[in-house]
Coordinates of C-alpha atoms in Angstrom, one line a residue:
X1 CA 66.2 26.0 -7.7
X2 CA 69.6 24.5 -8.1
X3 CA 70.3 20.8 -8.1
X4 CA 72.1 21.1 -4.6
X5 CA 69.2 22.9 -3.1
X6 CA 66.9 19.9 -3.2
X7 CA 69.4 17.7 -1.5
X8 CA 70.1 20.3 1.1
X9 CA 66.4 20.7 1.8
X10 CA 66.0 16.9 2.0
X11 CA 68.8 16.7 4.7
X12 CA 67.1 19.6 6.6
X13 CA 64.0 17.5 6.8
X14 CA 61.8 18.9 4.1
X15 CA 59.1 16.4 3.3
X16 CA 58.5 17.3 -0.2
X17 CA 62.1 17.2 -1.1
X18 CA 62.5 13.8 0.5
X19 CA 59.5 12.5 -1.4
X20 CA 60.9 13.8 -4.6
X21 CA 64.2 12.0 -4.2
X22 CA 62.6 8.8 -3.2
X23 CA 60.1 9.1 -6.1
X24 CA 63.0 9.5 -8.4
X25 CA 64.4 6.3 -7.0
X26 CA 61.2 4.3 -7.5
X27 CA 59.8 5.9 -10.5
X28 CA 61.1 3.4 -13.1
X29 CA 59.0 0.8 -11.3
X30 CA 55.9 3.0 -11.6
X31 CA 55.9 4.1 -8.0
X32 CA 55.1 7.7 -6.9
X33 CA 55.9 9.1 -3.6
X34 CA 54.2 11.8 -1.3
X35 CA 55.2 12.8 2.1
X36 CA 54.1 15.0 5.1
X37 CA 55.6 15.8 8.5
X38 CA 54.0 15.5 11.8
X39 CA 56.3 16.7 14.7
X40 CA 59.2 14.5 14.2
X41 CA 57.8 11.7 12.2
X42 CA 57.6 11.6 8.4
X43 CA 54.7 10.0 6.8
X44 CA 55.5 8.7 3.3
X45 CA 52.9 7.4 0.9
X46 CA 54.0 5.1 -2.1
X47 CA 51.5 4.5 -4.8
X48 CA 51.6 2.3 -7.9
X49 CA 49.4 0.4 -10.1
X50 CA 51.2 -2.7 -9.1
X51 CA 53.3 -2.3 -6.0
X52 CA 56.7 -3.9 -5.7
X53 CA 57.3 -6.1 -2.7
X54 CA 56.7 -4.5 0.6
X55 CA 60.2 -5.4 2.1
X56 CA 61.9 -4.0 -0.9
X57 CA 60.0 -0.6 -0.8
X58 CA 60.8 -0.3 2.8
X59 CA 64.6 -0.9 2.0
X60 CA 64.7 1.8 -0.7
X61 CA 62.8 4.4 1.4
X62 CA 64.6 3.8 4.8
X63 CA 68.0 3.3 3.4
X64 CA 67.6 6.4 1.6
X65 CA 66.6 8.3 4.6
X66 CA 69.6 6.9 6.5
X67 CA 71.8 8.1 3.9
X68 CA 70.2 11.6 3.8
X69 CA 70.1 11.7 7.6
X70 CA 67.4 14.5 7.7
X71 CA 67.4 16.8 10.7
X72 CA 64.8 16.3 13.3
X73 CA 63.1 13.2 11.7
X74 CA 63.2 10.2 14.1
X75 CA 60.8 7.8 12.6
X76 CA 58.9 7.2 9.3
X77 CA 55.5 5.5 8.7
X78 CA 55.5 4.2 5.2
X79 CA 52.2 3.3 3.4
X80 CA 52.0 1.1 0.2
X81 CA 48.9 1.7 -1.8
X82 CA 47.7 0.7 -5.2
X83 CA 46.2 3.5 -7.5
X84 CA 42.5 3.9 -7.1
X85 CA 42.4 2.3 -3.5
X86 CA 41.5 4.1 -0.4
X87 CA 43.2 1.9 2.1
X88 CA 46.8 0.9 1.9
X89 CA 47.9 -2.6 1.2
X90 CA 50.4 -2.5 4.0
X91 CA 51.7 0.0 6.8
X92 CA 55.0 0.1 8.4
X93 CA 56.7 2.3 11.0
X94 CA 60.5 2.4 11.3
X95 CA 62.5 4.3 14.0
X96 CA 65.3 6.0 12.3
X97 CA 67.2 7.2 15.3
X98 CA 66.6 7.7 19.1
X99 CA 64.7 10.7 20.0
X100 CA 66.2 13.6 22.0
X101 CA 64.2 15.3 24.6
X102 CA 62.9 18.6 23.6
X103 CA 59.7 20.5 23.5
X104 CA 57.1 19.3 20.9
X105 CA 56.6 21.4 17.8
X106 CA 53.3 22.6 16.8
X107 CA 51.7 20.8 14.1
X108 CA 50.7 24.1 12.3
X109 CA 54.3 25.4 12.0
X110 CA 55.2 26.4 8.5
X111 CA 58.0 24.5 6.7
X112 CA 60.4 25.8 4.1
X113 CA 59.5 23.5 1.1
X114 CA 61.8 24.9 -1.6
X115 CA 60.5 22.2 -4.1
X116 CA 58.5 23.4 -7.0
X117 CA 55.3 21.5 -7.2
X118 CA 54.5 22.3 -10.9
X119 CA 56.8 22.3 -14.0
X120 CA 58.5 25.6 -14.4
X121 CA 57.2 27.0 -11.3
X122 CA 59.7 28.4 -8.8
X123 CA 59.4 27.1 -5.2
X124 CA 57.7 29.1 -2.5
X125 CA 59.6 28.9 0.8
X126 CA 56.5 29.7 2.9
X127 CA 54.3 26.6 2.4
X128 CA 52.3 25.8 5.5
X129 CA 52.2 22.1 6.7
X130 CA 48.7 20.7 6.5
X131 CA 47.6 18.8 9.7
X132 CA 47.0 15.2 9.1
X133 CA 45.0 12.6 11.1
X134 CA 47.6 9.9 11.9
X135 CA 46.7 6.3 12.1
X136 CA 47.9 4.1 15.0
X137 CA 50.6 1.7 14.0
X138 CA 50.9 -1.4 16.0
X139 CA 54.5 -2.2 15.4
X140 CA 57.7 0.1 15.5
X141 CA 61.1 -1.2 14.2
X142 CA 64.6 -0.3 14.7
X143 CA 66.3 -0.5 11.2
X144 CA 69.1 -2.7 12.3
X145 CA 67.2 -5.8 11.0
X146 CA 65.2 -6.3 8.0
X147 CA 61.6 -5.0 8.4
X148 CA 58.9 -7.5 8.2
X149 CA 55.2 -7.0 7.6
X150 CA 52.9 -5.9 10.4
X151 CA 49.8 -8.0 10.1
X152 CA 46.6 -5.9 10.2
X153 CA 43.1 -7.0 9.8
X154 CA 42.1 -3.7 8.2
X155 CA 44.9 -1.5 7.3
X156 CA 44.5 2.2 8.2
X157 CA 44.0 5.0 5.9
X158 CA 47.2 6.7 4.8
X159 CA 47.6 10.5 5.6
X160 CA 46.0 12.7 3.1
X161 CA 49.0 14.6 1.5
X162 CA 48.3 17.5 -0.5
X163 CA 51.5 17.1 -2.7
X164 CA 50.4 17.5 -6.4
X165 CA 51.0 14.7 -8.8
X166 CA 54.6 14.6 -10.3
X167 CA 55.3 15.2 -13.8
X168 CA 55.6 12.3 -16.3
X169 CA 57.9 9.7 -15.0
X170 CA 61.1 8.9 -16.7
X171 CA 61.4 5.2 -17.4
X172 CA 64.4 2.9 -18.0
X173 CA 65.0 2.7 -21.7
X174 CA 67.9 2.6 -24.3
X175 CA 69.0 6.1 -25.2
X176 CA 68.5 7.4 -28.7
X177 CA 70.9 6.7 -31.3
X178 CA 71.3 7.8 -34.9
X179 CA 68.4 6.3 -36.9
X180 CA 66.0 5.9 -34.1
X181 CA 63.2 8.4 -33.4
X182 CA 64.5 11.4 -31.3
X183 CA 63.0 11.7 -27.8
X184 CA 60.5 14.4 -26.7
X185 CA 62.9 16.8 -25.2
X186 CA 60.3 18.7 -23.0
X187 CA 62.0 19.4 -19.7
X188 CA 60.5 19.0 -16.3
X189 CA 61.0 21.7 -13.5
X190 CA 64.4 20.2 -13.1
X191 CA 66.8 20.3 -16.0
X192 CA 68.7 17.2 -17.2
X193 CA 71.9 18.5 -15.8
X194 CA 70.2 19.1 -12.3
X195 CA 68.7 15.7 -12.4
X196 CA 72.0 14.0 -13.2
X197 CA 73.5 15.4 -10.0
X198 CA 70.6 14.5 -7.8
X199 CA 70.6 10.9 -9.1
X200 CA 74.2 10.3 -8.0
X201 CA 73.3 10.3 -4.2
X202 CA 70.1 8.4 -5.0
X203 CA 71.9 5.6 -6.8
X204 CA 74.1 5.1 -3.7
X205 CA 71.1 4.1 -1.5
X206 CA 68.7 2.8 -4.2
X207 CA 71.0 0.2 -5.8
X208 CA 71.9 -1.3 -2.4
X209 CA 68.4 -2.8 -2.1
X210 CA 66.2 -5.0 -3.9
X211 CA 62.8 -4.3 -5.4
X212 CA 61.7 -7.7 -5.6
X213 CA 62.0 -10.9 -3.7
X214 CA 65.5 -11.4 -2.3
X215 CA 67.6 -14.2 -3.7
X216 CA 68.2 -17.3 -1.7
X217 CA 71.9 -16.9 -2.4
X218 CA 72.2 -13.4 -1.2
X219 CA 75.4 -12.8 0.7
X220 CA 75.2 -9.0 1.1
X221 CA 72.7 -7.6 3.8
X222 CA 71.0 -4.8 1.7
X223 CA 70.3 -3.0 4.9
X224 CA 73.8 -2.8 6.4
X225 CA 75.7 -3.3 3.1
X226 CA 78.0 -5.7 5.0
X227 CA 78.7 -9.2 3.7
X228 CA 76.9 -12.0 5.5
X229 CA 79.0 -14.5 7.4
X230 CA 80.6 -17.1 5.3
X231 CA 80.6 -20.7 6.2
X232 CA 84.2 -21.8 7.2
X233 CA 85.9 -24.7 5.8
X234 CA 86.6 -27.8 7.8
X235 CA 90.1 -27.9 9.2
X236 CA 92.4 -30.4 7.5
X237 CA 93.5 -33.5 9.5
X238 CA 96.6 -32.8 11.5
X239 CA 98.0 -36.2 11.3
X240 CA 99.4 -35.9 7.8
X241 CA 99.9 -32.4 6.8
X242 CA 99.8 -31.6 3.1
X243 CA 102.1 -29.1 1.3
X244 CA 100.4 -25.9 0.4
X245 CA 99.6 -25.6 -3.3
X246 CA 101.1 -22.9 -5.4
X247 CA 97.8 -21.3 -6.3
X248 CA 94.6 -21.0 -4.5
X249 CA 92.7 -23.9 -3.1
X250 CA 91.1 -24.6 -6.5
X251 CA 94.4 -25.5 -8.0
X252 CA 94.8 -28.6 -5.7
X253 CA 91.4 -29.7 -6.9
X254 CA 92.2 -29.6 -10.6
X255 CA 92.7 -32.9 -12.3
X256 CA 96.0 -33.7 -13.8
X257 CA 94.7 -33.5 -17.3
X258 CA 93.6 -29.8 -17.1
X259 CA 94.4 -28.1 -20.5
X260 CA 97.2 -25.5 -20.9
X261 CA 94.6 -23.0 -21.9
X262 CA 90.8 -22.5 -22.0
X263 CA 88.9 -20.2 -24.2
X264 CA 85.9 -17.9 -24.2
X265 CA 84.3 -16.2 -27.3
X266 CA 82.1 -13.2 -26.3
X267 CA 79.8 -11.0 -28.2
X268 CA 77.9 -7.7 -27.2
X269 CA 74.2 -6.9 -27.4
X270 CA 71.8 -9.3 -29.0
X271 CA 68.2 -8.4 -30.1
X272 CA 67.0 -10.9 -32.5
X273 CA 63.8 -8.9 -33.2
X274 CA 60.7 -7.9 -31.2
X275 CA 56.9 -8.3 -31.7
X276 CA 56.2 -5.2 -29.4
X277 CA 54.6 -2.9 -29.8
X278 CA 54.1 -4.1 -33.3
X279 CA 55.9 -7.0 -35.2
X280 CA 59.5 -6.5 -36.1
X281 CA 60.4 -10.2 -36.3
X282 CA 62.3 -11.7 -39.3
X283 CA 60.4 -13.7 -41.9
X284 CA 63.0 -16.5 -41.5
X285 CA 64.7 -16.3 -38.0
X286 CA 67.1 -19.2 -38.9
X287 CA 69.1 -16.7 -41.2
X288 CA 69.9 -14.3 -38.4
X289 CA 73.1 -16.1 -37.2
X290 CA 73.7 -17.9 -40.6
X291 CA 76.8 -15.8 -41.7
X292 CA 78.5 -15.9 -38.3
X293 CA 77.8 -19.4 -37.1
X294 CA 81.2 -20.8 -38.0
X295 CA 83.1 -17.9 -36.3
X296 CA 80.9 -18.5 -33.0
X297 CA 82.2 -22.1 -32.9
X298 CA 85.5 -23.4 -31.4
X299 CA 85.6 -22.0 -27.9
X300 CA 85.0 -23.7 -24.6
X301 CA 82.4 -21.1 -23.7
X302 CA 80.3 -18.8 -25.9
X303 CA 78.9 -15.7 -24.2
X304 CA 76.5 -12.9 -25.2
X305 CA 74.5 -10.1 -23.7
X306 CA 70.8 -10.8 -24.6
X307 CA 69.3 -7.3 -24.4
X308 CA 65.7 -8.3 -24.8
X309 CA 63.0 -10.4 -23.0
X310 CA 61.9 -13.8 -24.0
X311 CA 58.3 -14.0 -23.1
X312 CA 54.6 -13.9 -24.2
X313 CA 53.6 -11.7 -21.3
X314 CA 51.4 -8.9 -22.8
X315 CA 51.9 -5.9 -20.5
X316 CA 55.1 -3.9 -20.7
X317 CA 56.5 -1.9 -17.8
X318 CA 57.1 0.9 -20.4
X319 CA 53.5 1.6 -21.3
X320 CA 52.5 1.0 -25.0
X321 CA 55.8 1.7 -26.6
X322 CA 56.8 4.6 -29.0
X323 CA 59.0 7.6 -28.6
X324 CA 61.8 6.9 -26.0
X325 CA 59.8 4.0 -24.6
X326 CA 61.7 1.1 -26.1
X327 CA 60.6 -2.2 -25.0
X328 CA 61.7 -5.4 -26.5
X329 CA 59.8 -8.7 -26.5
X330 CA 61.3 -11.8 -28.4
X331 CA 59.2 -14.9 -28.6
X332 CA 60.3 -17.9 -26.4
X333 CA 60.9 -19.9 -29.5
X334 CA 64.1 -18.0 -30.2
X335 CA 65.8 -19.6 -27.2
X336 CA 66.5 -22.6 -29.3
X337 CA 67.9 -20.4 -32.2
X338 CA 70.4 -19.0 -29.7
X339 CA 71.3 -22.5 -28.4
X340 CA 71.7 -23.7 -32.0
X341 CA 74.1 -20.7 -32.6
X342 CA 76.3 -22.1 -29.8
X343 CA 75.6 -19.9 -26.8
X344 CA 76.3 -21.3 -23.4
X345 CA 76.0 -18.2 -21.2
X346 CA 73.6 -15.2 -21.8
X347 CA 73.7 -12.2 -19.7
X348 CA 70.3 -10.6 -18.6
X349 CA 71.7 -7.9 -16.3
X350 CA 70.8 -4.9 -18.5
X351 CA 68.2 -2.2 -18.9
X352 CA 65.8 -4.4 -20.9
X353 CA 65.5 -7.3 -18.5
X354 CA 62.3 -5.8 -16.9
X355 CA 60.7 -4.5 -20.2
X356 CA 57.7 -6.8 -19.3
X357 CA 57.8 -6.6 -15.6
X358 CA 58.7 -9.3 -13.2
X359 CA 56.8 -12.0 -15.2
X360 CA 58.8 -11.1 -18.4
X361 CA 62.0 -11.4 -16.4
X362 CA 61.1 -14.8 -14.9
X363 CA 60.0 -16.1 -18.3
X364 CA 63.3 -14.9 -19.9
X365 CA 65.3 -17.0 -17.3
X366 CA 63.2 -19.9 -17.7
X367 CA 63.3 -20.0 -21.4
X368 CA 67.1 -19.6 -21.5
X369 CA 67.8 -22.1 -18.8
X370 CA 65.3 -24.8 -20.1
X371 CA 67.1 -24.7 -23.6
X372 CA 70.3 -25.8 -22.3
X373 CA 71.9 -22.5 -21.8
X374 CA 72.5 -20.5 -18.5
X375 CA 71.2 -17.0 -17.7
X376 CA 73.3 -14.7 -15.6
X377 CA 72.3 -11.4 -14.0
X378 CA 70.1 -11.9 -10.9
X379 CA 71.3 -10.1 -7.8
X380 CA 73.8 -12.0 -5.8
X381 CA 73.7 -14.7 -8.4
X382 CA 76.9 -16.8 -9.3
X383 CA 76.6 -19.0 -12.3
X384 CA 79.1 -21.9 -12.5
X385 CA 80.2 -23.8 -15.6
X386 CA 82.8 -26.6 -15.6
X387 CA 84.7 -27.0 -18.8
X388 CA 87.5 -29.6 -19.2
X389 CA 88.1 -29.7 -15.3
X390 CA 88.3 -26.0 -15.1
X391 CA 85.5 -24.3 -13.1
X392 CA 84.2 -21.0 -14.3
X393 CA 82.0 -18.6 -12.4
X394 CA 79.9 -15.8 -14.2
X395 CA 78.4 -12.9 -12.3
X396 CA 76.4 -10.1 -14.0
X397 CA 76.3 -6.3 -13.1
X398 CA 74.4 -3.3 -14.3
X399 CA 73.1 0.0 -12.8
X400 CA 69.4 -0.6 -13.9
X401 CA 66.9 -1.7 -11.4
X402 CA 67.2 -3.5 -8.0
X403 CA 67.3 -7.2 -9.4
X404 CA 70.9 -7.0 -10.6
X405 CA 74.2 -6.5 -8.9
X406 CA 75.1 -2.7 -9.1
X407 CA 78.3 -1.7 -10.6
X408 CA 78.0 1.4 -8.4
X409 CA 78.3 -0.8 -5.3
X410 CA 82.1 -1.7 -5.4
X411 CA 82.2 -3.2 -2.0
X412 CA 79.4 -5.4 -2.4
X413 CA 80.6 -6.4 -6.0
X414 CA 84.1 -7.3 -4.5
X415 CA 82.4 -9.6 -1.9
X416 CA 80.5 -11.6 -4.3
X417 CA 83.7 -12.0 -6.5
X418 CA 85.5 -13.2 -3.4
X419 CA 82.7 -15.7 -2.8
X420 CA 82.8 -17.0 -6.4
X421 CA 86.5 -17.4 -6.2
X422 CA 86.2 -19.8 -3.3
X423 CA 84.8 -22.3 -5.7
X424 CA 85.9 -21.2 -9.2
X425 CA 89.2 -21.2 -10.9
X426 CA 88.2 -18.3 -13.3
X427 CA 85.8 -15.6 -12.4
X428 CA 84.2 -13.8 -15.4
X429 CA 82.3 -10.5 -14.9
X430 CA 79.6 -9.4 -17.4
X431 CA 78.8 -5.6 -16.9
X432 CA 76.3 -3.3 -18.6
X433 CA 77.6 0.1 -18.1
X434 CA 78.7 3.4 -19.7
X435 CA 77.4 6.2 -21.9
X436 CA 76.0 5.4 -25.3
X437 CA 76.5 6.0 -29.0
X438 CA 79.3 7.2 -31.3
X439 CA 80.2 10.0 -28.8
X440 CA 81.0 7.3 -26.2
X441 CA 83.8 5.4 -28.0
X442 CA 86.6 6.5 -25.5
X443 CA 87.0 5.0 -22.0
X444 CA 87.5 7.6 -19.1
X445 CA 88.5 6.9 -15.5
X446 CA 85.5 8.7 -14.2
X447 CA 81.8 8.3 -13.7
X448 CA 79.8 8.3 -17.1
X449 CA 76.5 10.1 -17.2
X450 CA 73.9 9.7 -19.9
X451 CA 70.6 11.5 -20.0
X452 CA 71.0 12.2 -16.3
X453 CA 71.7 8.6 -15.4
X454 CA 74.9 7.6 -13.5
X455 CA 76.3 4.8 -15.8
X456 CA 79.4 4.1 -13.5
X457 CA 83.1 4.3 -13.7
X458 CA 84.0 1.3 -15.8
X459 CA 87.7 1.7 -15.2
X460 CA 87.3 1.8 -11.4
X461 CA 84.8 -1.0 -11.4
X462 CA 86.8 -3.4 -13.6
X463 CA 90.0 -2.9 -11.8
X464 CA 88.3 -3.3 -8.5
X465 CA 86.7 -6.7 -9.4
X466 CA 90.0 -7.9 -10.7
X467 CA 91.7 -6.8 -7.5
X468 CA 89.0 -8.8 -5.6
X469 CA 89.7 -12.0 -7.7
X470 CA 88.0 -11.5 -11.1
X471 CA 89.9 -12.9 -14.2
X472 CA 88.1 -11.4 -17.3
X473 CA 85.8 -8.4 -17.6
X474 CA 83.2 -8.4 -20.5
X475 CA 81.6 -4.9 -20.9
X476 CA 78.6 -4.0 -23.0
X477 CA 76.0 -1.2 -23.0
X478 CA 77.5 1.7 -25.1
X479 CA 76.4 0.1 -28.4
X480 CA 79.9 0.7 -29.8
X481 CA 83.1 -1.1 -29.3
X482 CA 85.7 0.2 -26.8
X483 CA 89.3 -0.3 -25.9
X484 CA 91.0 -3.3 -24.3
X485 CA 93.3 -3.2 -21.3
X486 CA 95.5 -5.8 -19.6
X487 CA 95.4 -5.1 -15.8
X488 CA 97.5 -7.5 -13.5
X489 CA 97.6 -10.1 -16.3
X490 CA 93.8 -10.0 -16.7
X491 CA 91.9 -8.8 -19.8
X492 CA 89.2 -6.0 -19.7
X493 CA 87.1 -5.6 -22.8
X494 CA 85.4 -2.3 -22.0
X495 CA 82.6 -2.6 -24.6
X496 CA 81.8 -5.4 -27.1
X497 CA 79.4 -3.2 -29.0
X498 CA 76.2 -4.4 -30.9
X499 CA 76.2 -8.0 -32.3
X500 CA 72.6 -8.2 -33.5
X501 CA 69.7 -5.7 -33.4
X502 CA 67.2 -6.9 -35.9
X503 CA 65.3 -3.7 -36.8
X504 CA 65.8 -2.4 -33.4
X505 CA 69.4 -1.0 -33.0
X506 CA 71.0 1.6 -35.2
X507 CA 74.0 0.5 -37.3
X508 CA 75.1 3.9 -38.4
X509 CA 78.8 4.5 -38.5
X510 CA 80.7 2.8 -35.5
X511 CA 77.4 1.5 -34.2
X512 CA 77.5 -1.1 -37.1
X513 CA 81.1 -2.3 -36.5
X514 CA 81.4 -5.2 -34.0
X515 CA 83.5 -8.1 -33.1
X516 CA 83.6 -11.7 -31.7
X517 CA 86.3 -11.5 -29.0
X518 CA 88.2 -14.8 -28.7
X519 CA 90.2 -14.9 -25.4
X520 CA 92.6 -17.6 -24.3
X521 CA 93.4 -17.9 -20.6
X522 CA 95.4 -20.2 -18.3
X523 CA 93.3 -22.4 -16.0
X524 CA 94.1 -19.8 -13.3
X525 CA 92.6 -17.0 -15.5
X526 CA 95.6 -15.2 -16.7
X527 CA 95.4 -13.8 -20.3
X528 CA 97.5 -15.8 -22.8
X529 CA 96.4 -14.3 -26.2
X530 CA 93.2 -13.2 -28.1
X531 CA 91.8 -12.2 -31.3
X532 CA 89.4 -9.7 -32.7
X533 CA 87.1 -11.5 -35.2
X534 CA 85.8 -8.4 -37.2
X535 CA 82.0 -8.3 -37.6
X536 CA 79.7 -5.8 -39.5
X537 CA 75.9 -5.3 -39.1
X538 CA 73.8 -4.6 -42.2
X539 CA 71.0 -2.0 -42.1
X540 CA 68.7 -4.5 -40.5
X541 CA 71.1 -5.3 -37.8
X542 CA 72.2 -8.8 -39.0
X543 CA 75.9 -9.6 -38.5
X544 CA 78.3 -11.0 -40.9
X545 CA 82.1 -11.2 -41.2
X546 CA 83.9 -7.8 -42.1
X547 CA 86.5 -8.7 -44.7
X548 CA 87.8 -5.0 -44.5
X549 CA 88.7 -5.6 -40.9
X550 CA 87.4 -2.1 -39.9
X551 CA 86.6 -3.4 -36.4
X552 CA 90.4 -4.4 -35.8
X553 CA 91.5 -1.0 -36.8
X554 CA 89.0 0.8 -34.6
X555 CA 89.6 -1.3 -31.5
X556 CA 93.4 -0.9 -32.0
X557 CA 93.2 2.8 -32.2
X558 CA 91.0 3.0 -29.1
X559 CA 93.4 0.9 -27.2
X560 CA 96.3 2.9 -28.0
X561 CA 94.6 6.2 -27.3
X562 CA 92.9 5.2 -24.0
X563 CA 95.5 2.9 -22.6
X564 CA 98.8 3.7 -24.2
X565 CA 100.7 1.9 -21.5
X566 CA 98.8 -1.3 -21.4
X567 CA 101.0 -4.3 -22.4
X568 CA 98.9 -5.4 -25.4
X569 CA 99.5 -5.4 -29.2
X570 CA 96.7 -6.0 -31.9
X571 CA 98.1 -6.8 -35.3
X572 CA 96.5 -6.2 -38.6
X573 CA 94.8 -9.6 -38.4
X574 CA 93.3 -9.0 -35.1
X575 CA 95.6 -11.1 -33.0
X576 CA 95.9 -9.8 -29.4
X577 CA 99.2 -10.6 -27.7
X578 CA 101.0 -9.6 -24.7
X579 CA 104.1 -7.2 -25.2
X580 CA 107.4 -8.5 -24.4
X581 CA 108.9 -6.8 -21.4

């Protein structure tokens, strides 16, 4: 069966095709989906060892159905049940659209499934529908407002659905790199190529919702994808009108002694070691940053992408580890190490933030914030930092999970940038995106796919965020450095590469070349100058200064090849300057 056939079947109202797509959307959180049809109602059973929040499951399922718009399905009853339980933990019915008047369809009518149940087995289009005893649901909702839980003293039994168990679920993980164990390449009944095209439409509705408790600062309604109403500012007194400032309102608030420039130093992926699934921690952790500490100093803000968790929580969302199931757990005591190295802002919007479930995610935030740094990466979160009278705002994006802002949701991303710009002089975007490895050095103005995952279009995303008011884009995720671009006077660093991966990240070839990016901007966020401080990683993943300046040569070549018309020059010493017009 082709990749498009499954989408077509789902749009036609095929229950098994719909369950497959929704199951793919939820599988990284350990949720499986089964479905059956009864007349014009879909019954969807979501099962997991530990169910995500009910409201979030409903968002994913119903928003997905709204995007698919399956024929002749007017309502859905969703059951959330833990593995091994007979009764569901919760049940909810949602009306998808108003019913038309037509003759009822017999429950025994055969349906065209078209979805293979077992690996390698072609689909049989003559699968008969199995009649299901339907429970009574007390409350039906129209999906124009957020669904809420229906209180039930004894929840009904979910329908018995004869859908076979799915094949092994693919979990969120770092993709293999040279020097790491190769993955098991056993294929499911859909090829990797087929899966990649199916995930594209899934991501559109999955990433617009939240699998955990919504943030108190949410500004985007995940059900409608429309920004919430913003509070208006009080009108200025009419008696003494003031002249309009030359720049946005924040310029009027800046004190007279604001510096001519402010600076940010930024580095890429940081994993200072892991103790899962077995101990890979350094004997003396103080030596990890020893060689680069002087180079990390001197900026107003030091930023890094923390690509691990900081927790003692014992249970990984990726099982017991091994093979492709990379899960990183760094002890909470390492937070002080990062603080001592000088870090102010640590991004946690990446594919490892949930390696140890929600508890590990919360612990990471707590341990970073309680040690005098700020974590950024929760959905709808804006982190503010005032330096020398200049107010910075940091926002984290990725395409992993439902707890981060999604780089695939350009409209929602632009809205949160606009919100940040109301209070901040400079808006900095941290984004975890792009394909991985030495084959992903070049930037392309198109969606990048890696092992079936849509890793986004970094060019489109970065420029859209700048159009919305962002001033600096700091990319990471490909594990290699990428080109720089100056767009409308704002700097885009498409990937900062690996910075530290103690016994976790490959350092072969370009994977071991890195940098500290030093950027100077005006208080309004316009690029003034910068510097590539060349860094190299040893075989253990520990950084030191690269006296051969290989990183400078690499990033200069990439910038010239990928953005030949960008008005930047990078000299032999790594100085980044704007070209004279």
